[in-house]
Short mmCIF file of C-alpha atoms in Angstrom, two decimals:
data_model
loop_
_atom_site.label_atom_id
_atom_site.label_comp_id
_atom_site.label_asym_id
_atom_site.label_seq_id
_atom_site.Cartn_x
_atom_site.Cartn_y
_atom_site.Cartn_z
CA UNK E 223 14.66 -22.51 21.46
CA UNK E 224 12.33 -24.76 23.30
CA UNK E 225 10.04 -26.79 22.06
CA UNK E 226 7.00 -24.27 22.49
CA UNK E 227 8.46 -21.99 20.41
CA UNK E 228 9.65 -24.91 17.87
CA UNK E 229 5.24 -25.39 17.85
CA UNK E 230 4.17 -21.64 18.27
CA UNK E 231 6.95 -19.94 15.87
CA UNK E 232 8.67 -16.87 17.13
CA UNK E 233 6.73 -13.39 16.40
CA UNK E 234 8.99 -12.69 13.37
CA UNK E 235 7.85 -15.85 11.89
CA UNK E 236 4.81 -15.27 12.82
CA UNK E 237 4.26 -11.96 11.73
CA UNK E 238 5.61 -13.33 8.12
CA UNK E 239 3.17 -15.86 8.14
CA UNK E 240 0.18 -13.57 9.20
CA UNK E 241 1.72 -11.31 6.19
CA UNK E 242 1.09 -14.07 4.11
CA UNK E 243 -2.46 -15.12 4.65
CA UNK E 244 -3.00 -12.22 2.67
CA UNK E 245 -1.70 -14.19 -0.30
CA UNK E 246 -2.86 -17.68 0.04
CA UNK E 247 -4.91 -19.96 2.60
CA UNK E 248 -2.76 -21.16 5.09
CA UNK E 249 -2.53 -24.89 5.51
CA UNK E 250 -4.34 -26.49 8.54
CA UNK E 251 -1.32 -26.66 11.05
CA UNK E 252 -0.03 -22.96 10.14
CA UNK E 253 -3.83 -21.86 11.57
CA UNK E 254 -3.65 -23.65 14.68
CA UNK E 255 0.01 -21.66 15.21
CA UNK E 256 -1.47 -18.55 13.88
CA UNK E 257 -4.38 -18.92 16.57
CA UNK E 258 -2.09 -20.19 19.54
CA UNK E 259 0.55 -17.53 19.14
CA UNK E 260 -2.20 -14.40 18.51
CA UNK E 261 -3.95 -15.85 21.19
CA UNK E 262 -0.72 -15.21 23.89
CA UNK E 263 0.91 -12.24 22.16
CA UNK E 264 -0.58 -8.84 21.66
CA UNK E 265 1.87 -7.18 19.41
CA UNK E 266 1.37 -10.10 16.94
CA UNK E 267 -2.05 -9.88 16.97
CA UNK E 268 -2.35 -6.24 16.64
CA UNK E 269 0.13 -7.10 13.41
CA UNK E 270 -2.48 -8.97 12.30
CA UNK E 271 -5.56 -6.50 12.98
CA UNK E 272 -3.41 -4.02 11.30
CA UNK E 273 -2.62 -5.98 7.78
CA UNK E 274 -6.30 -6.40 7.29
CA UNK E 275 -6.75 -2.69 8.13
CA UNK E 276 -4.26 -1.89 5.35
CA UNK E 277 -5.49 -4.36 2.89
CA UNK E 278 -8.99 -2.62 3.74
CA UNK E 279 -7.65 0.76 3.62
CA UNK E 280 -6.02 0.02 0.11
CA UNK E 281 -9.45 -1.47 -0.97
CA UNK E 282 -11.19 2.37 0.09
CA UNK E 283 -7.83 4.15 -1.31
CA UNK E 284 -8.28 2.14 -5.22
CA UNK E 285 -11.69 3.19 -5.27
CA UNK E 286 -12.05 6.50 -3.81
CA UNK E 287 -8.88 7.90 -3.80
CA UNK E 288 -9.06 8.58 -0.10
CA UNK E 289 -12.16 10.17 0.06
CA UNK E 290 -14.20 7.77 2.78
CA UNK E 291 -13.08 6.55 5.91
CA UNK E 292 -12.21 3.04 6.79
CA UNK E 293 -15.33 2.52 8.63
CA UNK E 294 -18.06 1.29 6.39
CA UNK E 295 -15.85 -1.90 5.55
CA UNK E 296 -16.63 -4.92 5.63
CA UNK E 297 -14.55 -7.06 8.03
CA UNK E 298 -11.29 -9.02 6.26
CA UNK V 296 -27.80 29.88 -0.89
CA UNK V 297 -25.14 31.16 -3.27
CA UNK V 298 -23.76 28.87 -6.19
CA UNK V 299 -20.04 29.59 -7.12
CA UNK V 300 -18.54 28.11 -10.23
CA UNK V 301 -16.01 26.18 -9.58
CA UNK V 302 -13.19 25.97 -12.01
CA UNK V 303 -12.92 22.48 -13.44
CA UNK V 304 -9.13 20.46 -12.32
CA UNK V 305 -8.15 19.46 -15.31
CA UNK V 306 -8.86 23.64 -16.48
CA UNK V 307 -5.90 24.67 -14.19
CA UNK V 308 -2.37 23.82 -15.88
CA UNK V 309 -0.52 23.09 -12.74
CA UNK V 310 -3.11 20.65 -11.36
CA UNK V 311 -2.77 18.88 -14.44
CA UNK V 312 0.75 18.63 -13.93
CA UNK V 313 0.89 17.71 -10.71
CA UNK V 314 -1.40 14.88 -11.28
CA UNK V 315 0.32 14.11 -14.41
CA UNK V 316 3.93 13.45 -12.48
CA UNK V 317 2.17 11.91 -9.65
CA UNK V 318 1.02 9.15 -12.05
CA UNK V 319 4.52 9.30 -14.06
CA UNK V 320 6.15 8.58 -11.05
CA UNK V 321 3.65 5.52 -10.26
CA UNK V 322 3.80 4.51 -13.74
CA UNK V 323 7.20 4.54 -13.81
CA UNK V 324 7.74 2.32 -10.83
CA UNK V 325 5.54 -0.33 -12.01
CA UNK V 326 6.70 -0.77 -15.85
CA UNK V 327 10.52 0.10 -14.52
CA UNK V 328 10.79 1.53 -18.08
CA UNK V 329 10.05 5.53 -18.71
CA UNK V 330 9.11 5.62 -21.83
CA UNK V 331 6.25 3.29 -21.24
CA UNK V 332 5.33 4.96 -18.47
CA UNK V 333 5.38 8.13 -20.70
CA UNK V 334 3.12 6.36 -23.41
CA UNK V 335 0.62 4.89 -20.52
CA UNK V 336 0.26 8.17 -18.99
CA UNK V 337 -0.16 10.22 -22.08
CA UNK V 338 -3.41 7.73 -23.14
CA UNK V 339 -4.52 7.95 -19.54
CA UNK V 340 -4.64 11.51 -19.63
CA UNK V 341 -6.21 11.52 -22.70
CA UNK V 342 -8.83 9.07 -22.16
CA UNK V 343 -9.76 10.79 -18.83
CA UNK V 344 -9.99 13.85 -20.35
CA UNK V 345 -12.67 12.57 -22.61
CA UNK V 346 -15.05 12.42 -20.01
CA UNK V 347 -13.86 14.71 -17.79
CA UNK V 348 -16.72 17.08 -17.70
CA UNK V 349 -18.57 14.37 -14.94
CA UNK V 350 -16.22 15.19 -12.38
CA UNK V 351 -16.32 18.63 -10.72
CA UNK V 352 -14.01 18.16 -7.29
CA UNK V 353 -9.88 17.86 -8.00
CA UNK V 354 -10.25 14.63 -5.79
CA UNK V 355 -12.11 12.59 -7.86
CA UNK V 356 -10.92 13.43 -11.01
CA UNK V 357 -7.77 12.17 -9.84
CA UNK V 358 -9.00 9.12 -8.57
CA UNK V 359 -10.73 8.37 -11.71
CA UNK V 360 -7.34 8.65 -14.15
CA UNK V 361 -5.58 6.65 -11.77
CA UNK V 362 -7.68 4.24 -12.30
CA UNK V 363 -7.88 4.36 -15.44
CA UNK V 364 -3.87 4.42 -15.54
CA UNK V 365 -4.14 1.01 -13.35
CA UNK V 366 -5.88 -0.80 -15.92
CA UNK V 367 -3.12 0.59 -18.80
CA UNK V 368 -0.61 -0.05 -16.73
CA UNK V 369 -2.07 -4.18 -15.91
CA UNK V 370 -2.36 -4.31 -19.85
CA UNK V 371 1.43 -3.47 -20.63
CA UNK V 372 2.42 -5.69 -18.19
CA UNK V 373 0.38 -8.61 -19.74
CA UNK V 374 0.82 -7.56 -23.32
CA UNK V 375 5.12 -7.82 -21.93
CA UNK V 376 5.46 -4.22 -24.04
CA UNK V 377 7.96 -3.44 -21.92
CA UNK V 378 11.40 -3.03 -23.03
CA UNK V 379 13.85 -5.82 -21.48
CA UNK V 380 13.70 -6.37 -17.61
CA UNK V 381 16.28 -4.01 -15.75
CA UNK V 382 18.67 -5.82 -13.58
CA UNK V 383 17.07 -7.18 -10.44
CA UNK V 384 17.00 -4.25 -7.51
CA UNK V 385 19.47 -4.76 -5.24
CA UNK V 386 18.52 -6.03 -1.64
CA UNK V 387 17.04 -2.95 0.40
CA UNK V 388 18.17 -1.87 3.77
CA UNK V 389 15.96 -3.59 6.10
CA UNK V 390 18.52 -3.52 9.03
CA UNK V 391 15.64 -1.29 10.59
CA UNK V 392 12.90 -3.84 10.35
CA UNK V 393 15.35 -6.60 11.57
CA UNK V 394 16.06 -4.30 14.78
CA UNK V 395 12.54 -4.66 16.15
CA UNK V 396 13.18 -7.84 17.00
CA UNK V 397 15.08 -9.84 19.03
CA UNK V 398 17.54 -12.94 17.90
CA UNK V 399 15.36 -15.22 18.40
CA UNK V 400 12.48 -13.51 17.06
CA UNK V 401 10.49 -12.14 19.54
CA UNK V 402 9.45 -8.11 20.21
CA UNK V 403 11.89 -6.14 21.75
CA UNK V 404 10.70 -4.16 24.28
CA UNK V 405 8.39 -1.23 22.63
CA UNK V 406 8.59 -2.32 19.71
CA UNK V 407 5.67 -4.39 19.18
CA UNK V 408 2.99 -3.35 17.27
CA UNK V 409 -0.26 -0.99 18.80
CA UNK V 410 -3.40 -1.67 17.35
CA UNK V 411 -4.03 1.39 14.58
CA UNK V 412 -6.73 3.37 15.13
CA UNK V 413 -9.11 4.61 12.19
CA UNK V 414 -10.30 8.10 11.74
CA UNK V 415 -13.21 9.53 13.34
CA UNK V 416 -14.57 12.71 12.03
CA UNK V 417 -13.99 14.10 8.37
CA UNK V 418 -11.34 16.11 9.54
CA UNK V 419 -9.38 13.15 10.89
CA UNK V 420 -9.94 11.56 7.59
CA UNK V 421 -8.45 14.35 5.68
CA UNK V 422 -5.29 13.95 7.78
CA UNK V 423 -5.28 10.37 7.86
CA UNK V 424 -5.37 9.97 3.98
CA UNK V 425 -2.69 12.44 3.88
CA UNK V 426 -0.42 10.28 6.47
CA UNK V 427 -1.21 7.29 4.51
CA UNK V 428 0.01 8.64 0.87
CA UNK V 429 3.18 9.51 2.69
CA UNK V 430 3.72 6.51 4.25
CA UNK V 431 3.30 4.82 0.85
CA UNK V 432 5.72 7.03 -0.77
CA UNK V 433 7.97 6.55 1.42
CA UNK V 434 8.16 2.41 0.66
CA UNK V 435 11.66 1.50 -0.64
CA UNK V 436 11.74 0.97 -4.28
CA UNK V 437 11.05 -2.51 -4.67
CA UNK V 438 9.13 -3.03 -1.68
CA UNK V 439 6.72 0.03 -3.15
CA UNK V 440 6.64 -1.25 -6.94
CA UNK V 441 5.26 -5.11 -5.28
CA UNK V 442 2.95 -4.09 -2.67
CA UNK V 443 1.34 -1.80 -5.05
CA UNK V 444 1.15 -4.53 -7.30
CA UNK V 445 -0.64 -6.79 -5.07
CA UNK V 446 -2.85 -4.09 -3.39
CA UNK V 447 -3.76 -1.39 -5.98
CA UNK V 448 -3.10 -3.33 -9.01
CA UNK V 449 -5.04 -6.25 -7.41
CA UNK V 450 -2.53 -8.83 -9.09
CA UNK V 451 -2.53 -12.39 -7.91
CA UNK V 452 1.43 -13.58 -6.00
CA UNK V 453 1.74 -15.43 -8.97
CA UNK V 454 1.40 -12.76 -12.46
CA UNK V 455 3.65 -10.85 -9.57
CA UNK V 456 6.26 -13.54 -9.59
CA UNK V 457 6.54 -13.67 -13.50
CA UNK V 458 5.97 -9.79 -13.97
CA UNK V 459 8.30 -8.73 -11.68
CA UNK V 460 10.95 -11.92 -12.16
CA UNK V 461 11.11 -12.65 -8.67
CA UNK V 462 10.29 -15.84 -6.72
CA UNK V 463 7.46 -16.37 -4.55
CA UNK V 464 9.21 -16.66 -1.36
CA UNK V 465 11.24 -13.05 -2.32
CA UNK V 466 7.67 -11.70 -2.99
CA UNK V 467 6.23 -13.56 0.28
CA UNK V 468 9.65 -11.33 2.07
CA UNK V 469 8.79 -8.01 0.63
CA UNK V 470 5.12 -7.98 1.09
CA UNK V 471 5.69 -8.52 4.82
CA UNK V 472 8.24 -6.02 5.35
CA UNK V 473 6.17 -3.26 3.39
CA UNK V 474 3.41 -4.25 5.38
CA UNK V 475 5.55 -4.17 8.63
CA UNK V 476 7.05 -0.72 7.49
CA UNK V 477 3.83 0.70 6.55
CA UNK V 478 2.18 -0.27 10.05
CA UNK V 479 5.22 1.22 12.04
CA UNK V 480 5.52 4.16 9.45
CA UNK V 481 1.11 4.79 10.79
CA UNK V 482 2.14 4.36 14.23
CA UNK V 483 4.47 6.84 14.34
CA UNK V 484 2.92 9.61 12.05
CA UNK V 485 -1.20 9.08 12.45
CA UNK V 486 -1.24 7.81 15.68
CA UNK V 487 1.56 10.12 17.57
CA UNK V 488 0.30 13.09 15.25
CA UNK V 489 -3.07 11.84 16.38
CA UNK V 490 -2.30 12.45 19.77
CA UNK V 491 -0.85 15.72 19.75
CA UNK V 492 -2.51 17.20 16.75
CA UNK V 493 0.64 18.64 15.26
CA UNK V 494 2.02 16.57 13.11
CA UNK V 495 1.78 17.88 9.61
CA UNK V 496 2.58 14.92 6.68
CA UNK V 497 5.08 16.47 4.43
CA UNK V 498 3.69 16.01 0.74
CA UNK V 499 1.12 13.18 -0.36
CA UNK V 500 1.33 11.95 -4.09
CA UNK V 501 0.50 9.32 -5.92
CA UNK V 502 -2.88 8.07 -6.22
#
């Protein structure tokens, strides 16, 4: 691996790391990779459109058993 | 207008009892002990029941003793009622996650991620709620029991870590490939079906 990859992670690692913003803030440095890598790769950043769309999906599914859609949320 | 009376769910047996193994079956896989989930079930039928005359349509009756199982279910856990931890679920077969990618990490070709789309119309909704409950379902033991703990329980990583006896970075793993399952699991069954408009889900359950 070169060293752009060493700074921008691959997209697995990515992905696991945009999987884990879900579960705690992500230190100062991980952002900056987080933002550089989205910024070049689209599957990683559709990843990342799509965990908050499940995390906001699950939010509509607790309370409503399914019932609404997964437009009225507010953004995540 | 004409107004038709509309039997109550809980007055037809086998709604009941689909509802009541639907939550078994959730109950189950978050305590890992049956007779537990037996016990939690049994109070969270009986509790709903209790004010079951407010709810008129089969959908929300069931969302309301879910959640009302949820919150027995977060209580056993904390009140450790459960009988002794099982042994620790063996690794899951992930060989299919690990294919998407290269080795060194990056997207094979196709096999990155397309944006999901969200339902339009009421109609769409129906189906995509359907999609989604079988996508859930089909989560692989472990990887179901902990992201249902984190998203529908609402737990914090860490009660996880103790509740479940796992460490964070094994919770960290799991989390990402149920979310990475459950996004390719969408892509292929709402937005192909989406598409083509004949894709039927096979059968939805738990909450």
């Amino acid at each position: 691996m070169n060293g752009i990859h060493r700074i921008i992670r691959s997209c697995q690692n990515m992905t696991q790391l945009i999987s884990e913003a879900q579960e705690r803030e992500l230190k100062p440095l991980e952002k900056v990779q987080m933002s550089l890598h989205t910024a070049m790769c689209p599957g990683c950043r559709n990843f990342g459109r799509n965990t908050r769309f499940l995390r906001q999906t699950m939010q509509t599914f607790r309370n409503s058993g399914g019932k609404h859609s997964g437009k009225k949320h507010s953004s995540g | 207008m004409t107004t038709r009376t509309q039997q109550p769910p809980w007055a037809d047996a086998q709604t009941l009892e689909n509802i009541r193994l639907q939550m078994l079956r959730f109950a189950t896989a978050q305590l890992q002990d049956r007779h537990t989930a037996e016990d939690a079930v049994q109070e969270a039928l009986l509790a709903a029941l209790k004010n079951s005359s407010q709810f008129r349509g089969q959908s929300a009756f069931k969302t309301w003793m879910f959640a009302i199982l949820k919150y027995k279910i977060i209580d056993i856990m904390r009140a450790g009622k459960r009988q002794a931890q099982r042994h620790i679920t063996p690794e899951e077969d992930d060989s299919d996650l690990e294919q998407l990618f290269s080795e060194h990490g990056s997207w094979h070709s196709g096999c990155a991620p397309a944006e999901l789309s969200r339902p339009d119309d009421e109609l769409e909704q129906k189906h995509f709620w359907m999609v989604f409950e079988t996508c859930l379902n089909s989560l692989p033991g472990q990887q179901g029991r902990l992201f249902m703990m984190r998203e529908y329980l609402e737990l914090e990583s860490s009660e996880i870590c103790k509740q479940a006896n796992v460490t964070t970075s094994n919770l960290n793993t799991t989390l990402y490939r149920a979310r990475l399952r459950l996004q390719k699991c969408l892509e292929i069954k709402w937005e192909t079906g989406r598409h083509s408009g004949s894709q039927q889900p096979e059968g939805a359950s738990p909450p």
